[in-house]
Tab-separated table of C-alpha atoms (C1' of nucleotides) in Angstrom:
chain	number	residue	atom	x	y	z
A	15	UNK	CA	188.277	54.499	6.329
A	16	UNK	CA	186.557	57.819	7.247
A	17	UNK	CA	187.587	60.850	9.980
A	18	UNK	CA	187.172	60.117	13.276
A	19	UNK	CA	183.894	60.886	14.622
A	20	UNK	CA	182.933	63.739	16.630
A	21	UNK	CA	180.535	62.439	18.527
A	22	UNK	CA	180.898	58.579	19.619
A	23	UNK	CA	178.689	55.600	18.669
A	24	UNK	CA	178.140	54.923	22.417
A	25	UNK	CA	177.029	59.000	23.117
A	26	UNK	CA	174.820	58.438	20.120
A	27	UNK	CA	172.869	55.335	21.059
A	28	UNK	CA	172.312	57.106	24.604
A	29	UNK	CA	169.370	58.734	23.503
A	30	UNK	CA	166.012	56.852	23.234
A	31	UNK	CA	164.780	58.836	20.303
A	32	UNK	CA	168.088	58.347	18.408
A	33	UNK	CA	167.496	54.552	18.649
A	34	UNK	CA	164.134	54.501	17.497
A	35	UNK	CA	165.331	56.395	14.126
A	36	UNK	CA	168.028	53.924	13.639
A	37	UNK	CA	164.990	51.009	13.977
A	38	UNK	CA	162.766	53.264	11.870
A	39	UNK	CA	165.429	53.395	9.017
A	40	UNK	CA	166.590	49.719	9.702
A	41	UNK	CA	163.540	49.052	8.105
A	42	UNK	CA	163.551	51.822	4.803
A	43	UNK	CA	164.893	54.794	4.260
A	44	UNK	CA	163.586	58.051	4.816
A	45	UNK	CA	163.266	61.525	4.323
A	46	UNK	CA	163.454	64.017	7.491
A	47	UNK	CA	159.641	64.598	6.658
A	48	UNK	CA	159.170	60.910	7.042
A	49	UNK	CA	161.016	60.884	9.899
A	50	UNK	CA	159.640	63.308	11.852
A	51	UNK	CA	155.680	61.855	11.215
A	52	UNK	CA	156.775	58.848	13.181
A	53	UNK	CA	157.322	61.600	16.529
A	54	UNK	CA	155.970	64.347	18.185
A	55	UNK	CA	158.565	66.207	18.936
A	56	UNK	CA	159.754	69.181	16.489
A	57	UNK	CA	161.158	68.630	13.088
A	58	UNK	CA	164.106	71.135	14.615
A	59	UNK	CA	164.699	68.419	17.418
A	60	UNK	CA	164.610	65.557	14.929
A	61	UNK	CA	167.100	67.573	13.025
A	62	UNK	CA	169.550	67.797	15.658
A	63	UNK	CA	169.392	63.905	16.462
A	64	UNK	CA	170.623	63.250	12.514
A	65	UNK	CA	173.079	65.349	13.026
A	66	UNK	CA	174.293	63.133	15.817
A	67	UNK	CA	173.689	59.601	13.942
A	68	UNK	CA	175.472	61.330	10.438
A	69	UNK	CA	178.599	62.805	13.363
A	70	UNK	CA	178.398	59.133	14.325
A	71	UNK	CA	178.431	57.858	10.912
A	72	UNK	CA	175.581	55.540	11.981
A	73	UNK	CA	173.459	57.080	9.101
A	74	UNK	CA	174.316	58.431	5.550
A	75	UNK	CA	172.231	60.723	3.838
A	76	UNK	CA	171.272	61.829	0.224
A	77	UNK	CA	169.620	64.883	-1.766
A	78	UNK	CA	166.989	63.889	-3.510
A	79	UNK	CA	165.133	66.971	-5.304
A	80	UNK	CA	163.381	68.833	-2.087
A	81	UNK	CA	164.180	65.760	0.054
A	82	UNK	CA	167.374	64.506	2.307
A	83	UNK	CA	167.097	61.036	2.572
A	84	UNK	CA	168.588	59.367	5.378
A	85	UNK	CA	169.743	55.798	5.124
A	86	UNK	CA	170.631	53.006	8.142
A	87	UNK	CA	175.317	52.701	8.065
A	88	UNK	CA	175.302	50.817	10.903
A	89	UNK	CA	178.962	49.489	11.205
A	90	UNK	CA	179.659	51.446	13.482
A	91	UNK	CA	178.001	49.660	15.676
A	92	UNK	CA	179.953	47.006	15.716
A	93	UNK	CA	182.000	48.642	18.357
A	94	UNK	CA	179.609	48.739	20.670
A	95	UNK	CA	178.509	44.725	19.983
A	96	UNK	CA	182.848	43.590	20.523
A	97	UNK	CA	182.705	46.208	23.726
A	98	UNK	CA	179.550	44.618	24.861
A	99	UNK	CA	180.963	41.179	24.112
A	100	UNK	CA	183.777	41.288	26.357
A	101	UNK	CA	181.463	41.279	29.029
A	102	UNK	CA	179.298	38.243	28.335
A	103	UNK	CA	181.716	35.790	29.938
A	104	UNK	CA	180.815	37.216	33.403
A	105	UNK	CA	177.018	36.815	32.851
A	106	UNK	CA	177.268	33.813	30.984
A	107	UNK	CA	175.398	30.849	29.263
A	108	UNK	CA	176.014	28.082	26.829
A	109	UNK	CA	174.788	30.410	24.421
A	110	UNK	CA	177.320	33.048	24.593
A	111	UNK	CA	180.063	30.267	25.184
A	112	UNK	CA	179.202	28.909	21.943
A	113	UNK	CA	179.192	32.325	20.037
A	114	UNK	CA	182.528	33.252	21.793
A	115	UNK	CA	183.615	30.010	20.455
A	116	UNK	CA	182.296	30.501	17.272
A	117	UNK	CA	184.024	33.725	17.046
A	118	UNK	CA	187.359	32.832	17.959
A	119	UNK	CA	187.837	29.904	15.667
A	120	UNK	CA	186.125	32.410	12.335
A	121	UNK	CA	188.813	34.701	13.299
A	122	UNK	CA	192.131	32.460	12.764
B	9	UNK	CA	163.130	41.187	38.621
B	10	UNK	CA	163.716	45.006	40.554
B	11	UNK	CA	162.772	48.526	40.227
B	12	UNK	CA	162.891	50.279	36.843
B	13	UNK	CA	166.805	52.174	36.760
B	14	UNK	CA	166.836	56.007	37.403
B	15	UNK	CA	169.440	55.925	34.304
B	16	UNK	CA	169.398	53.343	31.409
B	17	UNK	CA	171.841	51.044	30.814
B	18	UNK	CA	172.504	53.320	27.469
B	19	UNK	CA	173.202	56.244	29.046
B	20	UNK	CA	175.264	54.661	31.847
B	21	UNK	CA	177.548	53.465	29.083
B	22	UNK	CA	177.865	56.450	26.862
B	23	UNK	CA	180.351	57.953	29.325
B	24	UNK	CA	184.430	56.694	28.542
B	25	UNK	CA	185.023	56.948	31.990
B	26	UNK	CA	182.640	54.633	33.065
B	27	UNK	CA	183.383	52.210	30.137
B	28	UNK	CA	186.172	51.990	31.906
B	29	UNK	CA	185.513	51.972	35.801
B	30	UNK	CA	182.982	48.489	34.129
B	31	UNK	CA	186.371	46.582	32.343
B	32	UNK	CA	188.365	48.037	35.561
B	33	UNK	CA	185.872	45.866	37.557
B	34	UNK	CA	185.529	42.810	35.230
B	35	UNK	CA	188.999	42.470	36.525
B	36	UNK	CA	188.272	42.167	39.708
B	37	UNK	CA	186.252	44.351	42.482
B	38	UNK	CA	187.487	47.317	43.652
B	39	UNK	CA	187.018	49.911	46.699
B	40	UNK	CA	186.371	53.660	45.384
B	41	UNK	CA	190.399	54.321	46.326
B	42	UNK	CA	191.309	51.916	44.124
B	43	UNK	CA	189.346	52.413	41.265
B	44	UNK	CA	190.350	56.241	41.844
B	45	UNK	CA	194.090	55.310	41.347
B	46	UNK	CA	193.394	54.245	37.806
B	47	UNK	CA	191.891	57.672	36.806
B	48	UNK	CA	193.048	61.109	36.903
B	49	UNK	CA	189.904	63.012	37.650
B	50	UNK	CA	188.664	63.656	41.512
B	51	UNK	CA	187.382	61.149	43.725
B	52	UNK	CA	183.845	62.616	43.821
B	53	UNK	CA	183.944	62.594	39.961
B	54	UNK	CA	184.417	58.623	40.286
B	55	UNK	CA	181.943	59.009	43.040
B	56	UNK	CA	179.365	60.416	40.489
B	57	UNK	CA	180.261	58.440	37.997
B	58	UNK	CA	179.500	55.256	40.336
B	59	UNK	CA	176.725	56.018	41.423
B	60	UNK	CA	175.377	56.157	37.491
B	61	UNK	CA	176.539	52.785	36.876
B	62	UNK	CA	174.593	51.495	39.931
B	63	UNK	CA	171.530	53.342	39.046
B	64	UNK	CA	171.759	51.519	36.085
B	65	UNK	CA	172.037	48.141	38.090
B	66	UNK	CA	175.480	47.525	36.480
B	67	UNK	CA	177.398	47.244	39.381
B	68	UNK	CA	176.482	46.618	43.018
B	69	UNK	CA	178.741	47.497	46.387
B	70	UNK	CA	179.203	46.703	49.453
B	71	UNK	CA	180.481	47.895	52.921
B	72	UNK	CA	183.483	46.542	54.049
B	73	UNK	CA	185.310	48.191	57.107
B	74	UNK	CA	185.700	51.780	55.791
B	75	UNK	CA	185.968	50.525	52.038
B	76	UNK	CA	183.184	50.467	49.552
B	77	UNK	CA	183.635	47.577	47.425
B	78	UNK	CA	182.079	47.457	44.032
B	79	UNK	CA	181.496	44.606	41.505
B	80	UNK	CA	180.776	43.949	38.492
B	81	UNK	CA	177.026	43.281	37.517
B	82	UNK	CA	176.726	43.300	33.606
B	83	UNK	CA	173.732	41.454	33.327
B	84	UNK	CA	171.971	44.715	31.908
B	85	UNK	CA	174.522	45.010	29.120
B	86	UNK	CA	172.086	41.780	27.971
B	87	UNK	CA	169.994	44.193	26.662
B	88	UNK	CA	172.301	46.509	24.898
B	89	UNK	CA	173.386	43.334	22.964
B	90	UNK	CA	170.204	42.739	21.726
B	91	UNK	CA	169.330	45.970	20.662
B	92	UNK	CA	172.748	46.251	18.660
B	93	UNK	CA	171.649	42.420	17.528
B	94	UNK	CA	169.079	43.250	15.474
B	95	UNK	CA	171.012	45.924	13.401
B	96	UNK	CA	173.720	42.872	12.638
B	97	UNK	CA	171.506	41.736	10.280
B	98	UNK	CA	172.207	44.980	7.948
B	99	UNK	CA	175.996	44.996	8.115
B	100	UNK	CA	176.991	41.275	9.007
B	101	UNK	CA	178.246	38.163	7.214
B	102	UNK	CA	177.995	34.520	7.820
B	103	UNK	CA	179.651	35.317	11.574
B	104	UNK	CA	176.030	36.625	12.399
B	105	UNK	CA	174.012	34.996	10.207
B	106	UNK	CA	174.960	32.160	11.927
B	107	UNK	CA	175.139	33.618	15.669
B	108	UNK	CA	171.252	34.416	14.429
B	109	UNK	CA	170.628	30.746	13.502
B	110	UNK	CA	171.895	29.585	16.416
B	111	UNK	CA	169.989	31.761	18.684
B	112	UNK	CA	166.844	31.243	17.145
B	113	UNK	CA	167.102	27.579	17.412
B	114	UNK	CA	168.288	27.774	20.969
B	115	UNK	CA	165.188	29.813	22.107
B	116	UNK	CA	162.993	27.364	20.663
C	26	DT	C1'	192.472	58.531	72.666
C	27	DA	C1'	194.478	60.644	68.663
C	28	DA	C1'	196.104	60.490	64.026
C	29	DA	C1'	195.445	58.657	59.621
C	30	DC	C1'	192.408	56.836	56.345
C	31	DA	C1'	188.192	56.050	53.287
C	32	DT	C1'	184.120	57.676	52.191
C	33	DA	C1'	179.988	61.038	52.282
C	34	DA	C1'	177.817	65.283	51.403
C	35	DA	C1'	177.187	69.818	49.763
C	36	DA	C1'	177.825	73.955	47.007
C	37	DC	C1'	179.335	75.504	42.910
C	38	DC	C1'	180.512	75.933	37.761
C	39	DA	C1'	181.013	75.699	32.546
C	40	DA	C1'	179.600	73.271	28.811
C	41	DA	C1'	176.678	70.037	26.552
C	42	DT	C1'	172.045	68.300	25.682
C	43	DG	C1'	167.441	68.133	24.142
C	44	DG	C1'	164.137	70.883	23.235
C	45	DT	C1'	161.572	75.206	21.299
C	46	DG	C1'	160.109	78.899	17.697
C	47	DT	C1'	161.024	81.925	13.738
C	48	DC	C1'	162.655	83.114	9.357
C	49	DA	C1'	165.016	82.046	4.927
C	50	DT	C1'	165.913	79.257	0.859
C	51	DA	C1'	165.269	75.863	-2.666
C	52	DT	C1'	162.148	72.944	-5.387
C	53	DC	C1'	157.980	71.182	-7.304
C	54	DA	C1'	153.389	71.689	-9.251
C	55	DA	C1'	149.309	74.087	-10.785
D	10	DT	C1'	154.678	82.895	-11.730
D	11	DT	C1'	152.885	81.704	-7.539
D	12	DG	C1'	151.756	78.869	-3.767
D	13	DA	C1'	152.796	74.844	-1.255
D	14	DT	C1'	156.399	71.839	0.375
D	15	DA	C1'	160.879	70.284	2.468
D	16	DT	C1'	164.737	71.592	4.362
D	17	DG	C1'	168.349	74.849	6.402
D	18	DA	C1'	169.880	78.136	9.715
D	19	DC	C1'	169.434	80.815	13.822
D	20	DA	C1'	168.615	82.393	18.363
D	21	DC	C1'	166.979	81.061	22.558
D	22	DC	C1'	165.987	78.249	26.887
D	23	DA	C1'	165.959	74.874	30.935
D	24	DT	C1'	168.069	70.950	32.558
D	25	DT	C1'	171.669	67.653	32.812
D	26	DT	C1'	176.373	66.421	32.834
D	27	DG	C1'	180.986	66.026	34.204
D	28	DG	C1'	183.863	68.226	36.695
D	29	DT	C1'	185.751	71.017	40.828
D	30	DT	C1'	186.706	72.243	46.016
D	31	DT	C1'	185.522	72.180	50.799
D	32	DT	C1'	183.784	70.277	54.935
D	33	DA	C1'	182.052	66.419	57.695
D	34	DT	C1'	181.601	61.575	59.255
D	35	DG	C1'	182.805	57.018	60.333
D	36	DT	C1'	186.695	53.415	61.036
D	37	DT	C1'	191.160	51.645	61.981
D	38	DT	C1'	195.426	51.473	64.185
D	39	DA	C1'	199.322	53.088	66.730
DNA sequence: TAAACATAAAACCAAATGGTGTCATATCAA
DNA sequence: TTGATATGACACCATTTGGTTTTATGTTTA
């Protein structure tokens, strides 16, 4: 569907104030201005952690006169949830059992 | 439930390698010689990389002879699934809507 | 006890990461 | 047109990361 990512959905959730743009945006989208109110760090730095999420193609983005609004693409994370997944039978409840179960009969 | 983890569970995953030292040991444990066999880097590479994943309180080890066994312990991946969880909302289809219902009724 | 084996520990290295500040460019509004 | 605004583009920096090699320690087993 798209080229193959530079950097990786897992190297892109790694950082803490990567994940709290991706909740920020879950809830609207936003311009880097908007962005950046929500931290303290510098605009520069906030910059840089797009750059990652857009590499990642967890977030899209759009010109809008002076603005670049960023929006939530978070697909990509589905990876992570089916990696994640595999792993739920060895810590395991009724609740994943019935997911997995769930799952398995959606799929055929 | 224990002491806060040097590295987070996010971090600890971001890595391929160790992605893969955690499905390696979902098989079954493993002494550092053995998981070594499945990778081409150095042993004190694996080393490293192990001692990540326990800081992260995803595996554990113990002493056995002059082997180090270690073993699976995903139970922190629990909270990488419910991070990625709430974005499912944004991308998903009736799979999650109804993994959602479920869940919601099950914590009641 | 001596050789072989499995791990531990330390020093080192290049590249990536997460951050900074400064300056330039494009756009909107008065 | 001019000033304020929003972003882009650099250059720079300290620390972390993922890797290496070398040397030492503890444990079997012949």
């Amino acid at each position: 569907m798209s080229a193959a990512p530079k950097h990786d959905v897992y190297q892109a959730i790694a950082d803490s104030s990567r994940r709290e743009i991706l909740i920020l945006l879950a809830k609207d989208d936003a311009s880097i201005k908007e962005i950046c109110e929500h931290f303290s760090i510098s605009r520069t730095a906030i910059v840089k952690h797009l750059n990652v999420l857009s590499e990642a193609s967890l977030v899209s983005d759009r010109k809008v006169g002076r603005s670049k609004i960023y929006s939530l693409q978070p697909e990509q994370l589905a990876e992570v949830r089916e990696w994640v997944s595999y792993f739920e039978q060895f810590w395991d409840n009724k609740l994943s059992m019935l997911r997995h179960m769930v799952e398995e009969n959606v799929k055929e």
